[in-house]
Amino acid sequence: MKKLINTPDTVLADALAGFAAAHPELAVDLDNRVIARGSRPAAPKVAVVSGGGSGHEPLHGGFVGPGMLDAACPGEVFTSPVPDQLLAAARAVHSGAGVVFVVKNYTGDVLNFGLAAELAAEEGIEVRTVLVNDDVAVEDSTWTAGRRGTGATVMVEKAVGALAERGAGLDEVAALGARVNAASRSFAIALTAATVPAAGKPGFDLPEDEIEVGVGIHGEPGRRREALRPARELVAEVVDTVLADHDLTAGDEVIALVNGLGGTPLLELYLVYGEVHARLAERGIRIARNLVGNYVTSLDMAGFSLTLTKAGPELLELWDAPVATAALTWT
Amino acid sequence: MKKLINTPDTVLADALAGFAAAHPELAVDLDNRVIARGSRPAAPKVAVVSGGGSGHEPLHGGFVGPGMLDAACPGEVFTSPVPDQLLAAARAVHSGAGVVFVVKNYTGDVLNFGLAAELAAEEGIEVRTVLVNDDVAVEDSTWTAGRRGTGATVMVEKAVGALAERGAGLDEVAALGARVNAASRSFAIALTAATVPAAGKPGFDLPEDEIEVGVGIHGEPGRRREALRPARELVAEVVDTVLADHDLTAGDEVIALVNGLGGTPLLELYLVYGEVHARLAERGIRIARNLVGNYVTSLDMAGFSLTLTKAGPELLELWDAPVATAALTWT
Amino acid sequence: MDVIDIPLVLAWVREIAAAVEQQEARLTELDSAIGDGDHGSNLRRGFTAVLAALDTLDEPASVGAVLTRTGSTLISKVGGASGPLYGSAFRAMGAALPGETADPAEFAAALAAGLAAIRKLGAAEPGDKTVVDAWTPALAAFERTADTGLAAAAGSAAEAAAQGVLDTVPLQARKGRASYLGPRSVGHPDPGAASTELIFRALATALGRLKPSG
Amino acid sequence: MDVIDIPLVLAWVREIAAAVEQQEARLTELDSAIGDGDHGSNLRRGFTAVLAALDTLDEPASVGAVLTRTGSTLISKVGGASGPLYGSAFRAMGAALPGETADPAEFAAALAAGLAAIRKLGAAEPGDKTVVDAWTPALAAFERTADTGLAAAAGSAAEAAAQGVLDTVPLQARKGRASYLGPRSVGHPDPGAASTELIFRALATALGRLKPSG
Ligand SMILES: Nc1ncnc2c1ncn2[C@@H]1O[C@H](COP(=O)(O)OP(=O)(O)O)[C@@H](O)[C@H]1O
Ligand SMILES: Nc1ncnc2c1ncn2[C@@H]1O[C@H](COP(=O)(O)OP(=O)(O)O)[C@@H](O)[C@H]1O
Ligand SMILES: [Mg+2]
Ligand SMILES: [Mg+2]
Ligand SMILES: [Mg+2]
Ligand SMILES: [Mg+2]
């Protein structure tokens, strides 16, 4: 394993200290592992809190700031944060209007956020949870853990953050989050496995000419293994898989995220975006807004995910609203 | 070789098409391979043009926009752009106040920009060249090709772009670029080799427990091979190497760039930043501004570079000036 | 009289911690195959914190106090799926054992309460390829053999848990991360089931080593 | 009479293109060792464009016109260090050969002008581990043997270039990317020197195959 770390046990603490040093405009609680905005809102507003295992940077800490999250809780690598941490975050940013938890749908996250929500409620902090579960690689069934939350987290956190900033009420903000999630689908392909520091070696072995199709963001293998093919063909498969599960028709507009999994050069991500753009254009679907880059990563995994969120005027307006975070900034 | 590409020969054309599709706010000339701002300045201003081989994204195309570059010319992967391209860029953005070429010091770049400057001069376009040569891994000697240009390109392009935006004259802008370059030093460490698409395999073999120290951004091996060590020790070596060639003393302020080479997760880069911050603090050097992320990459190479630019009030003001590009945005 | 007392329950938890420490790499390897490669480090982090927490717990008032503290610490320190699940299980066992000692039947009831907590929180059914598939047969074996003495019951529970782990191999996961693999989750043991086996083995080890004092 | 005419110079350039196409991987491999792994693809891209440019060049007026067009195309299409260097060399050779034919002495002068252009632009001295280290001995051999006939002179130039490539192996690079490696550049042949050898070999091949018409 080759990593720029001190010891596997101290990765999170060390990286968080670095994040705090790099972002003096944020309030980073190193003990509780909470990244929060540097200043409290002037008037009560719904606070948006997210979190999840580390190794997905810039998610979620990179999205804390005006217009997006109020706080983020990084767990250990690929391990959801603990309830204490989430409760500390809720306490830190609650300004009287309640808290929305944005939770990617993984058993660990659901359980830990769930326990935290109970504890917060006991303290009189009203909590609503927005579950993100956009990954069409996973069958959606009530008998299983259900679909994973991946790239759509960016769209949900951006939209929910923008609406909260405008002073919308707790239920309204939570309902929007659910709508954005429902309008989003993702699918990912990996060219290499990720190496969890504590594991010390790649999560799976992949021959030089094979890829994993339908991977998540935790280094787990995908739904199947395939031969590596030209980007155009891979993208065609990814786009078609996403569309097959989507309710998009010609004339619809989307926000598209071509997301790097951590080890893929931006040059390739732009190339992929070009293919996505062309494939969608063939089907009459217009990309109204896009992001190309590393946003929801899986440590050093090479590969990409595509997220398409159907976007009407409401969502586009929220998307365009100003945001000022470490990873996403516009005016 | 595992890459999200169609064919090695079409990487640049395909990626540039994707970049153009992703950034409708920019004017991308796919034939001439010029990325320019979407609109011409209201009044004549010095135009800042850069360029270089591809594979370093977001450099340079990601820095085109208000407050930074007027145009960028991507060459083939790791190959400097050709004079025709640079001339087309100069023509496209020249508004009567002359053109500054920001050139990383590599033989190919120097020669091609040099030929382009001659051609532009023949057309009556005044050109000044700012050479970036910040990499202390390379001996600085008049008998050799001299030091490479790496991370400092970001500082130079940001400062020069901001000053040009304010209406400063051609010589003034070029002189500032030279000053920022002179105030900057960089050093890099690689954990893995990069794979050039046309080469099809990594530029060098590196055992699981070894690193290359003093690498550039073109996948070439470094000055020497060492054992992989904890990040704290590696960073100490990098910081000390940079400082040994710098004129920084306790009380000085710097802009620090902890730059990923393409394959290193942001989590690790923040961890590295934390170590850099601590090491500099021990020496009484304060990081006034910082960037942590992938800015000057080397395809899929894992590793990082550190750039320290000594910064007085003038440079900090230019650094803080608004910028709106694909890769760098603030207000 | 064959009872579990406070020293013994402390010894149990310490045995778990020792086993987790020793088996960390194996648990992580199992989790790498069908999960995200952190189960070993998750539990080691948790039980390291538990040991520290128990050191500061002076004079626990009951058997349950030890287990409740263990569970709370796991919840506070582990994260992931296993943190809340095991944490809740230990808290539920703690709540079920308010006395300074517990007899085999009481202890069996506590183990049952632990399983109930896991199932309530995680909603996993037997056969979903989770900790439930080791804890369920272990509990059944313990209950079946409780009147043969605690050590023997714990031993048979550990064996049943081990069998439960083996029985997860052919299963397709329906809960937890392994479920994302669909049919590719078949052919591997469940990491959580494997750590549950460790928990029951640790009980047998503690009981075999310490002569209960009660 | 032993002269170089327009068909022959066209054949030369086409032989270079064929050699570059065939040797692309080797050139890139040499460049991977001490450079950035693109020398082969750079030159292939360049000479592919040259072939297309020559196809559109109808009725070149002089030997030099072919070489000038070759050089301009290389400058426009290659980029990197080798594009301007080889491009300028071919342009300089073109400027030196304004007639419809060139005799051995005129051609030797053109080769010298090519080297001068490379040295002016790149400022490399012999021994810096660059194309100069193949072109310089090749030129000297050509000059020395020019009166033995063009084919023989080109052959000895190619051999001298080959020796020049070998002689770059022990050198530490002082120009181009390989200079960044410092002492680690020692022990490898220079990729640009290797492509210069191809250029001279192609000349010998073209001269050996085509009976000059002049
Ligand atoms: N819903 C559930 N009910 C019971 N056990 C579960 C459930 N989901 C996951 N598990 C158990 O958790 C184990 C994984 O734990 P761990 O790796 O620590 O957490 P994570 O899956 O969050 O990385 C699985 O092997 C499985 O036994
Ligand atoms: N200053 C120079 N003078 C002469 N030749 C040079 C000089 N710099 C580099 N070269 C030649 O260029 C070759 C590399 O060409 P190429 O790989 O195409 O360009 P780049 O180095 O820009 O990637 C080197 O092997 C060397 O022979
Ligand atoms: Mg986990
Ligand atoms: Mg090159
Ligand atoms: Mg796990
Ligand atoms: Mg090269």
Short mmCIF file of C-alpha atoms in Angstrom, two decimals, chain D residues 13-198:
data_model
loop_
_atom_site.label_atom_id
_atom_site.label_comp_id
_atom_site.label_asym_id
_atom_site.label_seq_id
_atom_site.Cartn_x
_atom_site.Cartn_y
_atom_site.Cartn_z
CA VAL D 13 10.84 12.24 -46.62
CA ARG D 14 8.52 9.31 -47.28
CA GLU D 15 11.18 6.91 -46.06
CA ILE D 16 11.51 8.93 -42.87
CA ALA D 17 7.76 8.77 -42.40
CA ALA D 18 7.77 5.01 -42.93
CA ALA D 19 10.66 4.52 -40.53
CA VAL D 20 9.04 6.68 -37.88
CA GLU D 21 5.79 4.79 -38.24
CA GLN D 22 7.61 1.51 -37.87
CA GLN D 23 9.86 2.63 -35.03
CA GLU D 24 7.31 4.66 -33.11
CA ALA D 25 7.15 2.30 -30.17
CA ARG D 26 10.91 2.11 -29.85
CA LEU D 27 11.32 5.88 -29.92
CA THR D 28 8.60 6.25 -27.32
CA GLU D 29 10.23 3.62 -25.17
CA LEU D 30 13.55 5.44 -25.31
CA ASP D 31 11.74 8.64 -24.37
CA SER D 32 9.93 6.90 -21.51
CA ALA D 33 13.25 5.99 -19.96
CA ILE D 34 14.66 9.50 -19.73
CA GLY D 35 11.91 11.77 -21.03
CA ASP D 36 8.14 11.85 -21.13
CA GLY D 37 7.33 8.98 -23.45
CA ASP D 38 6.03 10.84 -26.46
CA HIS D 39 8.88 11.13 -28.95
CA GLY D 40 7.57 8.31 -31.13
CA SER D 41 4.01 9.56 -31.23
CA ASN D 42 5.20 13.13 -31.73
CA LEU D 43 7.16 12.23 -34.83
CA ARG D 44 4.51 9.88 -36.18
CA ARG D 45 1.91 12.61 -35.84
CA GLY D 46 4.29 15.01 -37.56
CA PHE D 47 5.28 12.82 -40.48
CA THR D 48 1.71 11.62 -41.02
CA ALA D 49 0.85 15.28 -41.48
CA VAL D 50 3.90 15.75 -43.70
CA LEU D 51 2.75 12.95 -46.01
CA ALA D 52 -0.64 14.61 -46.33
CA ALA D 53 0.99 18.00 -46.92
CA LEU D 54 3.26 16.60 -49.63
CA ASP D 55 0.26 15.05 -51.36
CA THR D 56 -1.28 18.49 -51.73
CA LEU D 57 2.02 20.01 -52.87
CA ASP D 58 1.73 19.76 -56.63
CA GLU D 59 4.76 20.27 -58.74
CA PRO D 60 7.27 21.47 -56.20
CA ALA D 61 9.52 24.04 -57.85
CA SER D 62 12.68 22.91 -56.07
CA VAL D 63 14.23 20.30 -53.87
CA GLY D 64 14.09 22.87 -51.12
CA ALA D 65 10.35 23.41 -51.52
CA VAL D 66 9.75 19.84 -50.42
CA LEU D 67 11.96 20.21 -47.39
CA THR D 68 10.56 23.60 -46.46
CA ARG D 69 7.04 22.22 -46.57
CA THR D 70 8.18 19.27 -44.49
CA GLY D 71 9.71 21.57 -41.91
CA SER D 72 6.73 23.89 -41.73
CA THR D 73 4.41 20.95 -41.28
CA LEU D 74 6.54 19.53 -38.49
CA ILE D 75 6.50 22.89 -36.73
CA SER D 76 2.72 23.10 -37.13
CA LYS D 77 1.91 19.58 -36.05
CA VAL D 78 4.49 18.14 -33.68
CA GLY D 79 4.89 20.50 -30.76
CA GLY D 80 7.28 19.45 -28.01
CA ALA D 81 11.00 20.02 -28.40
CA SER D 82 11.42 17.91 -31.50
CA GLY D 83 8.78 19.75 -33.54
CA PRO D 84 10.48 23.14 -33.71
CA LEU D 85 13.96 21.61 -33.81
CA TYR D 86 13.41 19.19 -36.67
CA GLY D 87 10.98 21.61 -38.28
CA SER D 88 13.56 24.37 -38.32
CA ALA D 89 16.20 21.98 -39.55
CA PHE D 90 14.09 20.96 -42.55
CA ARG D 91 13.18 24.55 -43.24
CA ALA D 92 16.83 25.54 -43.15
CA MET D 93 17.73 22.67 -45.47
CA GLY D 94 14.93 23.78 -47.75
CA ALA D 95 16.19 27.34 -47.85
CA ALA D 96 19.65 26.05 -48.75
CA LEU D 97 18.42 24.07 -51.75
CA PRO D 98 16.64 26.47 -54.12
CA GLY D 99 17.37 24.49 -57.27
CA GLU D 100 15.61 21.58 -58.95
CA THR D 101 18.60 19.43 -58.13
CA ALA D 102 21.45 19.50 -55.68
CA ASP D 103 24.90 17.99 -55.99
CA PRO D 104 26.63 16.26 -53.05
CA ALA D 105 28.41 19.41 -51.91
CA GLU D 106 25.23 21.46 -52.02
CA PHE D 107 23.41 18.76 -50.14
CA ALA D 108 26.16 18.59 -47.53
CA ALA D 109 25.82 22.35 -47.08
CA ALA D 110 22.08 21.91 -46.59
CA LEU D 111 22.62 19.26 -43.93
CA ALA D 112 25.01 21.65 -42.24
CA ALA D 113 22.40 24.40 -42.39
CA GLY D 114 19.92 22.00 -40.76
CA LEU D 115 22.31 21.33 -37.90
CA ALA D 116 23.03 25.01 -37.51
CA ALA D 117 19.30 25.69 -37.20
CA ILE D 118 18.95 23.05 -34.51
CA ARG D 119 21.88 24.43 -32.60
CA LYS D 120 20.73 28.00 -32.92
CA LEU D 121 17.25 27.19 -31.65
CA GLY D 122 18.11 24.62 -29.00
CA ALA D 123 21.51 25.95 -27.94
CA ALA D 124 22.76 22.41 -27.43
CA GLU D 125 26.46 21.67 -27.67
CA PRO D 126 27.81 18.33 -28.81
CA GLY D 127 27.88 16.12 -25.73
CA ASP D 128 24.65 17.51 -24.29
CA LYS D 129 22.87 14.27 -25.23
CA THR D 130 20.53 15.52 -27.96
CA VAL D 131 19.89 15.18 -31.68
CA VAL D 132 23.04 17.23 -32.11
CA ASP D 133 25.07 14.22 -31.04
CA ALA D 134 23.82 12.16 -33.96
CA TRP D 135 23.51 14.91 -36.55
CA THR D 136 27.03 16.24 -35.97
CA PRO D 137 28.93 13.01 -36.73
CA ALA D 138 26.47 12.16 -39.51
CA LEU D 139 27.15 15.48 -41.19
CA ALA D 140 30.90 15.07 -40.77
CA ALA D 141 30.79 11.60 -42.34
CA PHE D 142 28.65 12.85 -45.19
CA GLU D 143 31.06 15.71 -45.89
CA ARG D 144 34.05 13.42 -45.67
CA THR D 145 32.61 10.93 -48.14
CA ALA D 146 30.56 13.22 -50.36
CA ASP D 147 32.86 12.75 -53.29
CA THR D 148 32.41 8.98 -53.20
CA GLY D 149 28.83 9.42 -54.35
CA LEU D 150 25.58 10.33 -52.65
CA ALA D 151 24.48 6.82 -51.77
CA ALA D 152 27.79 5.97 -50.18
CA ALA D 153 27.93 9.28 -48.35
CA ALA D 154 24.41 8.81 -46.98
CA GLY D 155 25.31 5.30 -45.91
CA SER D 156 28.35 6.43 -43.99
CA ALA D 157 26.34 9.31 -42.49
CA ALA D 158 23.76 6.83 -41.22
CA GLU D 159 26.49 4.67 -39.69
CA ALA D 160 28.04 7.69 -38.05
CA ALA D 161 24.64 8.73 -36.70
CA ALA D 162 24.20 5.24 -35.28
CA GLN D 163 27.55 5.52 -33.57
CA GLY D 164 26.51 8.95 -32.35
CA VAL D 165 23.44 7.40 -30.74
CA LEU D 166 25.59 4.83 -28.97
CA ASP D 167 27.92 7.58 -27.86
CA THR D 168 25.03 9.36 -26.12
CA VAL D 169 24.57 6.39 -23.77
CA PRO D 170 27.28 7.33 -21.24
CA LEU D 171 26.48 11.04 -21.43
CA GLN D 172 24.64 12.98 -18.75
CA ALA D 173 22.03 15.12 -20.45
CA ARG D 174 22.37 18.87 -20.21
CA LYS D 175 19.51 19.83 -22.52
CA GLY D 176 15.93 18.67 -22.95
CA ARG D 177 13.89 16.74 -20.44
CA ALA D 178 16.55 14.15 -19.80
CA SER D 179 18.59 16.87 -18.09
CA TYR D 180 16.06 16.82 -15.24
CA LEU D 181 17.28 13.36 -14.35
CA GLY D 182 20.78 14.56 -13.66
CA PRO D 183 23.13 11.56 -13.32
CA ARG D 184 20.20 9.18 -13.84
CA SER D 185 20.15 10.15 -17.51
CA VAL D 186 23.44 8.28 -17.91
CA GLY D 187 23.16 4.80 -19.40
CA HIS D 188 20.39 5.44 -21.89
CA PRO D 189 20.55 6.48 -25.55
CA ASP D 190 18.96 9.81 -26.40
CA PRO D 191 15.63 9.39 -28.20
CA GLY D 192 16.18 12.42 -30.43
CA ALA D 193 19.59 11.13 -31.47
CA ALA D 194 17.88 7.84 -32.33
CA SER D 195 15.34 9.59 -34.54
CA THR D 196 18.14 11.52 -36.23
CA GLU D 197 19.71 8.20 -37.09
CA LEU D 198 16.39 7.22 -38.72
#
